[in-house]
Short mmCIF file of C-alpha atoms in Angstrom, two decimals:
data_model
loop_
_atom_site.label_atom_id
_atom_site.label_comp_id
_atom_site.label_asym_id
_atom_site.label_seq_id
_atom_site.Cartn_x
_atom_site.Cartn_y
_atom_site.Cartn_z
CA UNK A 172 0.00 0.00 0.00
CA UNK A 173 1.79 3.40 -1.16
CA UNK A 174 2.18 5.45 2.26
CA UNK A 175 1.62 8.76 1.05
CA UNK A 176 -1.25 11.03 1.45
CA UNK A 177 -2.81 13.58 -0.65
CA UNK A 178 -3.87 16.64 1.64
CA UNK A 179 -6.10 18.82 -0.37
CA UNK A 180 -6.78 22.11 0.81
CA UNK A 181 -9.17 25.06 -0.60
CA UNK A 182 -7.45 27.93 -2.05
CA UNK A 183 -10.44 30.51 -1.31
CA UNK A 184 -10.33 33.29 0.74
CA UNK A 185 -13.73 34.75 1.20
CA UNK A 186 -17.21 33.39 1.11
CA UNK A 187 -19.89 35.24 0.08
CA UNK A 188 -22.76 35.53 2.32
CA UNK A 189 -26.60 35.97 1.17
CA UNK A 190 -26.75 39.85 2.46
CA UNK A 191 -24.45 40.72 -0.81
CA UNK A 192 -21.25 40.89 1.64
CA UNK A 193 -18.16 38.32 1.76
CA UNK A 194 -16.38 36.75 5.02
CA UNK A 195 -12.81 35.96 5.31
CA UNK A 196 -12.39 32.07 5.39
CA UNK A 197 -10.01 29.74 4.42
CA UNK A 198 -8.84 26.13 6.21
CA UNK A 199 -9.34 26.20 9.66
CA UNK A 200 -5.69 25.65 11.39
CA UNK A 201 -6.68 22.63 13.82
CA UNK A 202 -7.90 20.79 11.42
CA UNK A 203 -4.67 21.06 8.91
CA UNK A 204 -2.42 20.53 12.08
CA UNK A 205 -3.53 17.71 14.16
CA UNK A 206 -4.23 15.16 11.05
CA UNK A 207 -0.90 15.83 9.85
CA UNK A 208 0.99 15.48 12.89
CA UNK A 209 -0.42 12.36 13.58
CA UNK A 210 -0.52 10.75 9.84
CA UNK A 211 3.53 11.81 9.49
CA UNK A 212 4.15 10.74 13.12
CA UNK A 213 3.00 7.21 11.64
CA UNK A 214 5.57 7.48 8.97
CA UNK A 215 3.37 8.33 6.44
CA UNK A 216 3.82 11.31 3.93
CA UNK A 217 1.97 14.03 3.49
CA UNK A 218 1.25 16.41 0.63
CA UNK A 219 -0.81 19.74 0.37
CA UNK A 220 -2.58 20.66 -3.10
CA UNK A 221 -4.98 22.79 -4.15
CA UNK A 222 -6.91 24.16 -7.05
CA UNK A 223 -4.78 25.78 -9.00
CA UNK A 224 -1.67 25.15 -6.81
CA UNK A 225 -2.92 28.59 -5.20
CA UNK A 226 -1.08 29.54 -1.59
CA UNK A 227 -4.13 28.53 1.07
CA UNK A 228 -4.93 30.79 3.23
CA UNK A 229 -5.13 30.09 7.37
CA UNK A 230 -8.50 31.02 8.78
CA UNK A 231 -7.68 33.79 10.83
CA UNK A 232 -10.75 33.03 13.12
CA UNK A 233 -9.03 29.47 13.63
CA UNK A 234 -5.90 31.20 15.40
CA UNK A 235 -8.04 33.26 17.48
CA UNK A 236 -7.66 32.70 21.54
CA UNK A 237 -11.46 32.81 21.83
CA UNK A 238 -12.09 30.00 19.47
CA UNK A 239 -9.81 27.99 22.06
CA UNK A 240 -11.00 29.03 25.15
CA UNK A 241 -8.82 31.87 25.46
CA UNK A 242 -5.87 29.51 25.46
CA UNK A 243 -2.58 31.85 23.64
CA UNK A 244 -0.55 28.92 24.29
CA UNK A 245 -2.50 26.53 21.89
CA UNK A 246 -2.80 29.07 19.39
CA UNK A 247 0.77 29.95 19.43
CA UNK A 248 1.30 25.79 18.92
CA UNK A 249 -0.80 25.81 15.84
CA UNK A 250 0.87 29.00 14.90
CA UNK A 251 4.50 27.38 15.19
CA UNK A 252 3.16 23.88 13.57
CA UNK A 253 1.92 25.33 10.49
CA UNK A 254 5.35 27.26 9.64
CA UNK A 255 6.90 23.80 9.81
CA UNK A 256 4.29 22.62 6.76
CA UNK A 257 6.66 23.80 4.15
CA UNK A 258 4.31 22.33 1.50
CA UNK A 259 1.79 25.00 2.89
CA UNK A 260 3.81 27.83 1.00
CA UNK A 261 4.30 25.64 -2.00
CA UNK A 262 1.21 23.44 -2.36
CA UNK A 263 1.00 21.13 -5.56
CA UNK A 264 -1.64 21.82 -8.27
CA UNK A 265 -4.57 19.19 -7.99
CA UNK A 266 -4.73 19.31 -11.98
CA UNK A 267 -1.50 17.79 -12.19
CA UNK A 268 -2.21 14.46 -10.11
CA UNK A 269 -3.26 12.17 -12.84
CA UNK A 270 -3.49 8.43 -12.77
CA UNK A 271 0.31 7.79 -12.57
CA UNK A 272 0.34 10.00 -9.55
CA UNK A 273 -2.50 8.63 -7.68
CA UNK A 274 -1.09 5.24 -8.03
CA UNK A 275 1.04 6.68 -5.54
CA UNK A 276 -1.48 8.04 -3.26
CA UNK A 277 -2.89 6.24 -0.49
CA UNK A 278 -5.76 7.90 1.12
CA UNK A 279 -7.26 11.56 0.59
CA UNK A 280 -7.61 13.53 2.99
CA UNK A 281 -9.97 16.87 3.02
CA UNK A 282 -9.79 19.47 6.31
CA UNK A 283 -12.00 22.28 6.97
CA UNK A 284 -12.72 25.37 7.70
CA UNK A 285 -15.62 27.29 5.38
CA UNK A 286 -13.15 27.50 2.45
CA UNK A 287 -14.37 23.97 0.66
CA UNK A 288 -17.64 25.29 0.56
CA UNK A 289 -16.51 27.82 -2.46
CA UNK A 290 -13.87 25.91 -4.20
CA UNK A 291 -13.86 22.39 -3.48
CA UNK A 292 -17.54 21.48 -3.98
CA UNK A 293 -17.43 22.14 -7.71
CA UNK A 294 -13.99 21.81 -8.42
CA UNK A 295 -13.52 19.15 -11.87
CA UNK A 296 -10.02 17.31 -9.95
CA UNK A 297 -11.55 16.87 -6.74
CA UNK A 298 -14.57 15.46 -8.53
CA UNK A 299 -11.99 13.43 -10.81
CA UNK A 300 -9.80 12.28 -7.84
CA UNK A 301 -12.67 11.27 -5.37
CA UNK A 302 -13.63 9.04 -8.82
CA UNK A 303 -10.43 7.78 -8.77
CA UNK A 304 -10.36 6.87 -5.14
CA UNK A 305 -13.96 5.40 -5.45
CA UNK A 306 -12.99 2.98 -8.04
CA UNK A 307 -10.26 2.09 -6.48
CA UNK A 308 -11.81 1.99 -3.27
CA UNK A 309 -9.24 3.88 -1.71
CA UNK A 310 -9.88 5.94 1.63
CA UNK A 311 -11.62 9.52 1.25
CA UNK A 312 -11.76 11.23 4.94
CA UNK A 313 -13.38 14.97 5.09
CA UNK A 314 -13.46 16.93 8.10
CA UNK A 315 -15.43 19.61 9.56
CA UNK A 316 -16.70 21.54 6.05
CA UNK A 317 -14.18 19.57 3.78
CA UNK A 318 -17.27 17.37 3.36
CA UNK A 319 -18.42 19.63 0.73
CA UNK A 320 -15.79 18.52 -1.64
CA UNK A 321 -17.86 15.32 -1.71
CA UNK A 322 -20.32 17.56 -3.70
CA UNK A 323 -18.21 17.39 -6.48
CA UNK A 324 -18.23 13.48 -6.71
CA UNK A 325 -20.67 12.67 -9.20
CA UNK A 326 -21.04 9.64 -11.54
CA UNK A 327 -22.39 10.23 -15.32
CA UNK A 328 -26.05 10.26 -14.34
CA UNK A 329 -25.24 13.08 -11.73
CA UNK A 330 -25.70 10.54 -8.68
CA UNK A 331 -23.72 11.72 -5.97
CA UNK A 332 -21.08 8.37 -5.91
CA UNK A 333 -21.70 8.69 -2.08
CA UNK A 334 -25.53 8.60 -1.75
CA UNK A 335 -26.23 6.24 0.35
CA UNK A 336 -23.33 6.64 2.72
CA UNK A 337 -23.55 7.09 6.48
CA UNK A 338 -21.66 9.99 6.93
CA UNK A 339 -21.15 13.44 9.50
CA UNK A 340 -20.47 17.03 8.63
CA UNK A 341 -20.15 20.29 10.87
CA UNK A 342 -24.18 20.21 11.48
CA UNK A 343 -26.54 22.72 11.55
CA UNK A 344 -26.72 23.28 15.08
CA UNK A 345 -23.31 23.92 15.29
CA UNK A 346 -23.48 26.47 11.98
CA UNK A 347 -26.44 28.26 13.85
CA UNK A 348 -23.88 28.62 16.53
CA UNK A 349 -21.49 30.49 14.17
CA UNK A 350 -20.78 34.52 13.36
CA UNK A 351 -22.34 33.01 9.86
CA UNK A 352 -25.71 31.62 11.22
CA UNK A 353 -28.78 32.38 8.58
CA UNK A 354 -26.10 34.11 6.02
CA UNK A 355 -24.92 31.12 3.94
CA UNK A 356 -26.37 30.39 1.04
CA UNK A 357 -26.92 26.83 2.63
CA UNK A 358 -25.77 24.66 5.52
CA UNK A 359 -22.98 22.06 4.49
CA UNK A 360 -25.63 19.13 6.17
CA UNK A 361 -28.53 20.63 3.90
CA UNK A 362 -26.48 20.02 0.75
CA UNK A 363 -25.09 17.07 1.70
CA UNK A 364 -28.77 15.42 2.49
CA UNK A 365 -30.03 16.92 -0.57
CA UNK A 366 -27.75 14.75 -2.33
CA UNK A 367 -28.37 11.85 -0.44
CA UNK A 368 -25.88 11.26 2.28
CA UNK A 369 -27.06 10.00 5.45
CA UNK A 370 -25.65 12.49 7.95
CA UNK A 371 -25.35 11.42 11.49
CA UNK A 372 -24.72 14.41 13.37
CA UNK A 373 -23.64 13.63 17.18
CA UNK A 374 -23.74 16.16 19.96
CA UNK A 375 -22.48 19.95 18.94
CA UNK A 376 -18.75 20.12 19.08
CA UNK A 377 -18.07 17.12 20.28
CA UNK A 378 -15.86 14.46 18.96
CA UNK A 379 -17.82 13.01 16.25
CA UNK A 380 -16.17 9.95 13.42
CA UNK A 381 -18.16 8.07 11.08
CA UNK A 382 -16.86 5.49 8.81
CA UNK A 383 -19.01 3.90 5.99
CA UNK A 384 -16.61 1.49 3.68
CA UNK A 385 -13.91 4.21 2.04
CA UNK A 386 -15.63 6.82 3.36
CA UNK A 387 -14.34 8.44 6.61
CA UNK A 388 -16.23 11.53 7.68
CA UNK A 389 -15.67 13.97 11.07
CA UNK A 390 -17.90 16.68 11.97
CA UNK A 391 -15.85 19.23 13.58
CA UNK A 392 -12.49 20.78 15.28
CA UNK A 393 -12.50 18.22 18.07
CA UNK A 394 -12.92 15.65 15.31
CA UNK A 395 -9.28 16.04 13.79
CA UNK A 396 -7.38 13.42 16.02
CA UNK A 397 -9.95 10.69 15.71
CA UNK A 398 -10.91 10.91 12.30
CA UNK A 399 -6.71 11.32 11.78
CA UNK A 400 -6.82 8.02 13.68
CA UNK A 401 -9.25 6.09 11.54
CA UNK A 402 -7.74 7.14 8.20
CA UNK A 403 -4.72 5.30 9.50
CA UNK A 404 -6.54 2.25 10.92
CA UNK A 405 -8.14 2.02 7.33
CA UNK A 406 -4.48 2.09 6.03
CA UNK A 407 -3.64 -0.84 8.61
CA UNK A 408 -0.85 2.19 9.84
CA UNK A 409 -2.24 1.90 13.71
CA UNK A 410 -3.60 -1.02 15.69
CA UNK A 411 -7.39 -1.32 16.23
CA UNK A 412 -7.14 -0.84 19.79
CA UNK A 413 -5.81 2.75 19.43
CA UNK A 414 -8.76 3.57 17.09
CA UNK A 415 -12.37 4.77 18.10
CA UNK A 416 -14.46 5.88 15.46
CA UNK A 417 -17.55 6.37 15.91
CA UNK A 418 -20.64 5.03 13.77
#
């Protein structure tokens, strides 16, 4: 099994909102952080691409103190762990992973933050790469909002290739929770049900992993280590004792 990991990030930096204004966004730092840590701690490799090859750009609500509790200290952790992602200043260009490249890749893996929900959903390479993966059965694990790239992955019909799948998302009582309540166009859960994923939603921002065959999904911040976790136990890169996914 290659040991290499395809990280794919969004490249937007603003989301526009239904009262004609736009919000800063981007990928929200936990969720970049944590899963890598833990998937290169394992030995595995880890690269960063986006659409376009475009720089991403760090949430700057997800390195605020409040967000965490008032806690400097942890932001000033995520601060110092993403200037050691070098590939985060010189991401790869998701058009140029073709076949011969994902023969190489093990496992995609899709972080948050409200970014995905302007790029990634419609994006033609995610939707060719989560094809790939399909057919291949290969792992796909989204966390938080990257769930909306699984928007893009329809077959030739227009069926979403994951109908069907029990799956979680950052949920709508979270999102009505947010600065961005009632201002997106839609909730991430609302699309994803529309194109028939099963969403199981646990309890708002709490640790929440669901794992349907090749599909690994988490639903939010506190998510990132245990979905991190089952990506690896699907790899057969931890031992089931150390993994607890839930659903």
């Amino acid at each position: 099994m290659p040991s290499t990991i395809l990280m794919i990030l969004s490249a937007a930096r603003a989301i526009p909102l239904t009262d004609g204004t736009v919000h800063p966004t981007g990928y929200w730092a936990e969720e970049v952080v944590v899963p890598y840590e833990l998937l290169t701690g394992q030995g595995l490799r880890v690269r960063i691409a986006t659409p376009g090859g475009r720089l991403p750009a760090v949430d700057s609500l997800s390195l605020d103190p409040r967000e965490h509790g008032g806690d400097r200290e942890k932001v000033a952790r995520l601060e110092d762990a993403l200037a050691r992602i070098p590939a985060l200043t010189a991401p790869e260009d998701l058009a140029a992973m073709d076949d011969q490249v994902m023969d190489g890749i093990a496992a995609l893996f899709f972080p948050g933050g409200h970014g995905p929900m302007v790029d990634l959903w419609q994006d033609p390479d995610v939707a060719r790469l989560l094809r790939h993966c399909h057919a291949r059965g290969k792992p796909v694990a989204a966390l938080c909002h990257g769930p909306a790239a699984l928007l893009a992955a329809r077959d030739a019909s227009g069926r979403n290739l994951y109908a069907g799948y029990r799956a979680t998302s950052f949920s709508d009582a979270e999102e009505a929770q947010t600065e961005l309540a009632g201002r997106l166009p839609h909730t991430l859960a609302a699309a994803l049900r529309a194109q028939g994923l099963n969403l199981q939603p646990g309890p708002a921002w709490e640790a929440q992993v669901v794992v349907d065959r090749d599909l690994l999904t988490g639903q939010n911040p506190a998510s990132a280590a245990p979905l991190a976790q089952a990506l690896l136990g699907a790899l057969g890169s931890l031992s089931p004792s150390a993994i607890s996914p839930q659903g």
